[in-house]
PDB file of C-alpha atoms in Angstrom:
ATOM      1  CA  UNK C   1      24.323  72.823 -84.698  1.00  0.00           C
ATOM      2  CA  UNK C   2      23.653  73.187 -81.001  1.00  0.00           C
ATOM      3  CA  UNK C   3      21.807  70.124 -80.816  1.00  0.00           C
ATOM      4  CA  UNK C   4      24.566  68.169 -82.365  1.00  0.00           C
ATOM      5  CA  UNK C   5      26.892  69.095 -79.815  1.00  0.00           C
ATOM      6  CA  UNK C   6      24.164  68.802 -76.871  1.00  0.00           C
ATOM      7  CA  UNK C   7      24.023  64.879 -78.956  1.00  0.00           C
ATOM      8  CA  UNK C   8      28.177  65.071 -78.382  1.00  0.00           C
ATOM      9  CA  UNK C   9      27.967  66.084 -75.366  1.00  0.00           C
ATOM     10  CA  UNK C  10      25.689  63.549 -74.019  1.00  0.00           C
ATOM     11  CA  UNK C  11      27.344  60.716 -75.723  1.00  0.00           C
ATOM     12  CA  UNK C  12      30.969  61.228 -73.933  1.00  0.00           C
ATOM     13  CA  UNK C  13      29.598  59.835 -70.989  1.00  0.00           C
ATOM     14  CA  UNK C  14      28.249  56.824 -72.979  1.00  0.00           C
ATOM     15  CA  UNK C  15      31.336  54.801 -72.329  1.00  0.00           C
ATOM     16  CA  UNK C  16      31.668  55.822 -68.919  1.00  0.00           C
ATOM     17  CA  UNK C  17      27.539  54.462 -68.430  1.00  0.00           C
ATOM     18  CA  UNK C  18      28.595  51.766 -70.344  1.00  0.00           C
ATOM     19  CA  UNK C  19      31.468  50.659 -68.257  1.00  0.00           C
ATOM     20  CA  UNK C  20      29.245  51.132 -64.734  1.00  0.00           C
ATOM     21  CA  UNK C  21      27.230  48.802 -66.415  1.00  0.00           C
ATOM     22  CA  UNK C  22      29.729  46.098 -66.951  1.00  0.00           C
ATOM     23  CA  UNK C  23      31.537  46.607 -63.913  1.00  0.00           C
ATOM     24  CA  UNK C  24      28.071  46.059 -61.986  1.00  0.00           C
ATOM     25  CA  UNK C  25      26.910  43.380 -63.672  1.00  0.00           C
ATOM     26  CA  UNK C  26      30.561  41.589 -63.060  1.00  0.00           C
ATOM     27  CA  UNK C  27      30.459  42.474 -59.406  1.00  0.00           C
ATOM     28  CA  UNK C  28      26.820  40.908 -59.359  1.00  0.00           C
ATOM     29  CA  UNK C  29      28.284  37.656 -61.241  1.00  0.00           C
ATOM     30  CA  UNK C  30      31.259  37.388 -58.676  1.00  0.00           C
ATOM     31  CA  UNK C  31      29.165  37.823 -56.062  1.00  0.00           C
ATOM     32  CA  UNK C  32      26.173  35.173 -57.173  1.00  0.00           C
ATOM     33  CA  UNK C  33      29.764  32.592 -57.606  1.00  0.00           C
ATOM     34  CA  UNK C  34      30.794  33.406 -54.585  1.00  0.00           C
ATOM     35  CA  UNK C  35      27.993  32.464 -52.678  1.00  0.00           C
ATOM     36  CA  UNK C  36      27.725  28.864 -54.701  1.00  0.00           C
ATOM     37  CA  UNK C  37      31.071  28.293 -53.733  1.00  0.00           C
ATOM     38  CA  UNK C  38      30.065  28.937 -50.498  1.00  0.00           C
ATOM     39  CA  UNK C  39      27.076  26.340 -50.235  1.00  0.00           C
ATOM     40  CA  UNK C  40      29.188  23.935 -52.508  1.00  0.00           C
ATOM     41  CA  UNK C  41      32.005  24.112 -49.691  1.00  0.00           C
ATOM     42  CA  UNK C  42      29.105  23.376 -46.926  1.00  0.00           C
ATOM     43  CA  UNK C  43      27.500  21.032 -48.433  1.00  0.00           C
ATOM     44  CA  UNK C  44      30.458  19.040 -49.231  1.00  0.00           C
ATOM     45  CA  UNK C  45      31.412  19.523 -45.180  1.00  0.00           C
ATOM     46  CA  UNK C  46      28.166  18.632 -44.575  1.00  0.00           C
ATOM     47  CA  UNK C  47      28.124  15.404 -46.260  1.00  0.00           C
ATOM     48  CA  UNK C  48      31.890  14.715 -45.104  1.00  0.00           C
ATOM     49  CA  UNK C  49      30.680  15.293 -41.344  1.00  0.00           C
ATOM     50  CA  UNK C  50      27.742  12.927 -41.571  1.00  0.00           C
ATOM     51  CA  UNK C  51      30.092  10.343 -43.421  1.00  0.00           C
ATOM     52  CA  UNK C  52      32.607  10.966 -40.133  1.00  0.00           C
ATOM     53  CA  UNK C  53      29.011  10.695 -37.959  1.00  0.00           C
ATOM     54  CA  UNK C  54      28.428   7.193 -39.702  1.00  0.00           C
ATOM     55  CA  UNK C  55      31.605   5.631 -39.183  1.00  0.00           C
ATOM     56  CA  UNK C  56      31.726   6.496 -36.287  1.00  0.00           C
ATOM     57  CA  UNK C  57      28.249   5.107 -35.471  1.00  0.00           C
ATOM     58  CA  UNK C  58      29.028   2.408 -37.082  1.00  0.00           C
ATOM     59  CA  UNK C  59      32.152   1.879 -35.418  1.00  0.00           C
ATOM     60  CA  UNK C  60      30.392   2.164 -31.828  1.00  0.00           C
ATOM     61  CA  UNK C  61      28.396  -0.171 -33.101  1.00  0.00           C
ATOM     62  CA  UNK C  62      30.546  -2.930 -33.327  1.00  0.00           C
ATOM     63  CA  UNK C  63      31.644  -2.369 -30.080  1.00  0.00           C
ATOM     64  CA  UNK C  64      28.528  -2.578 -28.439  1.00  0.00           C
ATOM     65  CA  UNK C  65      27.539  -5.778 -30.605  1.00  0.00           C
ATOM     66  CA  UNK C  66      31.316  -7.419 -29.151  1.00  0.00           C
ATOM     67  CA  UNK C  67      30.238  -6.575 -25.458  1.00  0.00           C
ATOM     68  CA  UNK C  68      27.034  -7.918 -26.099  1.00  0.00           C
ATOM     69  CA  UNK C  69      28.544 -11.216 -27.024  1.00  0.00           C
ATOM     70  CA  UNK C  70      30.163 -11.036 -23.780  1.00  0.00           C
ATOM     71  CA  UNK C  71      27.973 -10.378 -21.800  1.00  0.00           C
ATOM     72  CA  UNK C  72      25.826 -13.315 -23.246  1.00  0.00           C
ATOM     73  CA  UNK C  73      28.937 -16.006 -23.033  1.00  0.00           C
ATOM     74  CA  UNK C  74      29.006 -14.893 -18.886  1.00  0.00           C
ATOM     75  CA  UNK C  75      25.521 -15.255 -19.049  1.00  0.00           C
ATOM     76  CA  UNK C  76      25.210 -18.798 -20.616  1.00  0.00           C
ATOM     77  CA  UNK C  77      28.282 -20.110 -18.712  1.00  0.00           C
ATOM     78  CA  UNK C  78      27.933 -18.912 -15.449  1.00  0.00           C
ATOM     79  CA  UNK C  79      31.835 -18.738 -14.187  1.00  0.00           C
ATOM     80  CA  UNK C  80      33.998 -18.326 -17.569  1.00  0.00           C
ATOM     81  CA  UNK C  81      37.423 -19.134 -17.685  1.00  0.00           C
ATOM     82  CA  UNK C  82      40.028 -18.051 -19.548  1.00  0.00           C
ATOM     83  CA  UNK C  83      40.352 -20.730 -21.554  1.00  0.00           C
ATOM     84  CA  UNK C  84      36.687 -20.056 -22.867  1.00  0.00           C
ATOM     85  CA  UNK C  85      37.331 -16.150 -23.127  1.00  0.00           C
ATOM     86  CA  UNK C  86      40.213 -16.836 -25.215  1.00  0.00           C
ATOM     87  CA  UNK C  87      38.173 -19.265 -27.617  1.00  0.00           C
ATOM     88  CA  UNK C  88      35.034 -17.015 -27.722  1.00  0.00           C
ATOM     89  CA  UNK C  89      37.241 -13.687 -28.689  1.00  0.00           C
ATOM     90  CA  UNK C  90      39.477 -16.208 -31.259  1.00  0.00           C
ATOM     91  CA  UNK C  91      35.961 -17.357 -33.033  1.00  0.00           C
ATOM     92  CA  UNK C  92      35.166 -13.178 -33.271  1.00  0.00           C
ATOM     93  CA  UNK C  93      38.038 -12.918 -35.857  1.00  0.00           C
ATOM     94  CA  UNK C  94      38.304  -9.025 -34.674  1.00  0.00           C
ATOM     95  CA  UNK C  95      40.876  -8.010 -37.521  1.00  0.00           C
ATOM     96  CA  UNK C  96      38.610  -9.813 -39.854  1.00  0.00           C
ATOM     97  CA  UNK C  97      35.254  -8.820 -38.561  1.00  0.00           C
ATOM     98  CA  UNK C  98      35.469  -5.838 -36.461  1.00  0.00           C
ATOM     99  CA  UNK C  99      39.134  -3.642 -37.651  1.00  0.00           C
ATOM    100  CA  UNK C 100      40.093  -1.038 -35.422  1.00  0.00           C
ATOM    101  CA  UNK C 101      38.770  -3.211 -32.118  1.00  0.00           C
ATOM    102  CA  UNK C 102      42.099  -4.444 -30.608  1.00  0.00           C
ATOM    103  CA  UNK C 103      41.166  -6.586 -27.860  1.00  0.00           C
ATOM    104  CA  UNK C 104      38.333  -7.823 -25.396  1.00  0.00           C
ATOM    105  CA  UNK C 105      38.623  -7.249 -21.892  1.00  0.00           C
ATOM    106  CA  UNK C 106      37.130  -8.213 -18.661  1.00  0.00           C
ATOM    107  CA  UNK C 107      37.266  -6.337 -16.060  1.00  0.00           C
ATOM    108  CA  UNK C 108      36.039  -7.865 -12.578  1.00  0.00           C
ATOM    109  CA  UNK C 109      34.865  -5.674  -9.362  1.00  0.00           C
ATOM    110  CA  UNK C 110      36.372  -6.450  -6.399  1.00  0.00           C
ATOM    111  CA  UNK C 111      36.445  -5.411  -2.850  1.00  0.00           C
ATOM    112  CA  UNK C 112      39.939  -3.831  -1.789  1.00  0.00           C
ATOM    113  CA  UNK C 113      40.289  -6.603   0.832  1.00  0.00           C
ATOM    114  CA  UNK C 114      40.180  -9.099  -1.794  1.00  0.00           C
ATOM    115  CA  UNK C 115      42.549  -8.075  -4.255  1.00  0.00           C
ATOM    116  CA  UNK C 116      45.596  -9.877  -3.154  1.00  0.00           C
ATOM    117  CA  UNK C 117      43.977 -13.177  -3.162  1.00  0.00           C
ATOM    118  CA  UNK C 118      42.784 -12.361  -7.048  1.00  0.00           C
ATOM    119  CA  UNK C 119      46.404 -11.283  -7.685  1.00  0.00           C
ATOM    120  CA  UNK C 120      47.794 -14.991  -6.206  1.00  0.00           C
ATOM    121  CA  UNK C 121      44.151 -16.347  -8.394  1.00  0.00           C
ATOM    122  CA  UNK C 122      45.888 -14.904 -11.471  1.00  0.00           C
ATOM    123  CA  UNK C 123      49.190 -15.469 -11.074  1.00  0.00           C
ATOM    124  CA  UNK C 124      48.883 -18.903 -10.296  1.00  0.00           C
ATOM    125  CA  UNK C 125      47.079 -19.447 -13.758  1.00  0.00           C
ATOM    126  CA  UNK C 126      50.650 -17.894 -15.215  1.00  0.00           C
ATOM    127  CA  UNK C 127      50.803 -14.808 -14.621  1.00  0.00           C
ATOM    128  CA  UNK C 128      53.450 -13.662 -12.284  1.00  0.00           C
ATOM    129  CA  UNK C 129      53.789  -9.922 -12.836  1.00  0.00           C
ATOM    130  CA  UNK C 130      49.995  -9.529 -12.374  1.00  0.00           C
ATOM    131  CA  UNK C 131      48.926  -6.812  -9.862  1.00  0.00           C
ATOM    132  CA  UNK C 132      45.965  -4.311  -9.516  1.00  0.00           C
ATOM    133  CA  UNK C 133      47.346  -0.553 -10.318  1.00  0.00           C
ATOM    134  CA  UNK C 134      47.059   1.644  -9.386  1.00  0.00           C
ATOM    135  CA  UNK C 135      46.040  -0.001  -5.653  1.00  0.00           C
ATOM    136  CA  UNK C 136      43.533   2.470  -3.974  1.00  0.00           C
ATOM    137  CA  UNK C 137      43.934   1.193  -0.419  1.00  0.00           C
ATOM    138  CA  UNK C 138      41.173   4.094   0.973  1.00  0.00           C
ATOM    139  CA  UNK C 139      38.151   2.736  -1.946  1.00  0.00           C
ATOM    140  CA  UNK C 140      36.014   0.092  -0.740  1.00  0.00           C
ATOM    141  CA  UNK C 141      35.829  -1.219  -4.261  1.00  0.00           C
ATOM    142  CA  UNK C 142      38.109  -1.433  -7.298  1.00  0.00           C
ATOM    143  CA  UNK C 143      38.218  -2.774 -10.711  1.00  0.00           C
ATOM    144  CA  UNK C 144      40.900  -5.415 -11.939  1.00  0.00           C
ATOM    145  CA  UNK C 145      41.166  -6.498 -15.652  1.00  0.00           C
ATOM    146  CA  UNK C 146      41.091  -9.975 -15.467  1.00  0.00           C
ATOM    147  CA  UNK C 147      40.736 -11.131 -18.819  1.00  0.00           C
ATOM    148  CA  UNK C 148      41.972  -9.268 -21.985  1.00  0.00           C
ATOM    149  CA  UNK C 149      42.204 -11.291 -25.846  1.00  0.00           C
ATOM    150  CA  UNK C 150      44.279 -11.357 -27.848  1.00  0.00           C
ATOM    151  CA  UNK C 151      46.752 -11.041 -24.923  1.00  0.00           C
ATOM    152  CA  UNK C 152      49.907  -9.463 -27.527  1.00  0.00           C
TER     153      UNK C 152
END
C-alpha cells in the first residue's frame, strides 16, 4: 500500500511536468516565429531598398544619358542657339522618354565683367526680365543659365 501512494504521490506532479512541457515547447515555437518574422520583415526591406537603389540608378541614369546628348549637340555645332536647344530638347520627348526630368538647362560661365553685356545678349533675343542672381560683384567668375527647355 505504501508503494501505491509513493505511485500517487509521484503522479500529482505529472500535470504540473506536463504543463512545463507545453509551456516550453510553446515559448520555443513563438520564439523560432518570431525570428522568421524577423528575417521575412528584412528581407522584404531589403529587397524594397535595392528596388529604391534601382530606380534611383536608373533614374540618374537618364539624366546623365540627357546631358550627354548635350554635351554632344555643343560639340557637333560649335555655337548653339536657342533655336537649336529648343529643337534638340523637343525631339527628347522628356515626359515621354525620360518622366520625372522637367527641363534641360544650360548654364554658361562667365566673367563678372561680362555679365551685363550677356544680360542685354539675352534680352535682346526676348527676354526682358533676364538678369544674373544672385550678382556676386567680389567672384571673378559666375554662372548664368542661359538656356533652359521646355521654358513653362
Amino acid at each position: 500500500m505504501a508503494e501505491a501512494i509513493s505511485f500517487t504521490h509521484r503522479l500529482r506532479w505529472l500535470p504540473l511536468l506536463i504543463l512545463c512541457i507545453g509551456l516550453w515547447l510553446t515559448w520555443l515555437q513563438h520564439a523560432g516565429m518570431d525570428k522568421r518574422q524577423q528575417e521575412l520583415a528584412r528581407a522584404r526591406f531589403e529587397m524594397q531598398a535595392r528596388e529604391v537603389v534601382f530606380r534611383l540608378e536608373r533614374r540618374l541614369q537618364a539624366n546623365v544619358d540627357v546631358l550627354h546628348g548635350v554635351t554632344g549637340l555643343f560639340a557637333a555645332s560649335g555655337l548653339v542657339e536657342r533655336g537649336e536647344f529648343r529643337a534638340y530638347v523637343e525631339t527628347l520627348r522628356l515626359d515621354v522618354h525620360y518622366p520625372g526630368i522637367q527641363g534641360v538647362g544650360f548654364s554658361q560661365w562667365v566673367a563678372t565683367p561680362d555679365i551685363p553685356r550677356l544680360e542685354a545678349a539675352i534680352r535682346a533675343e526676348g527676354f526682358p526680365q533676364f538678369r544674373v542672381h544672385p550678382l556676386k560683384v567680389d567672384a571673378a567668375h559666375q554662372s548664368a543659365i542661359v538656356f533652359i527647355e521646355p521654358f513653362d
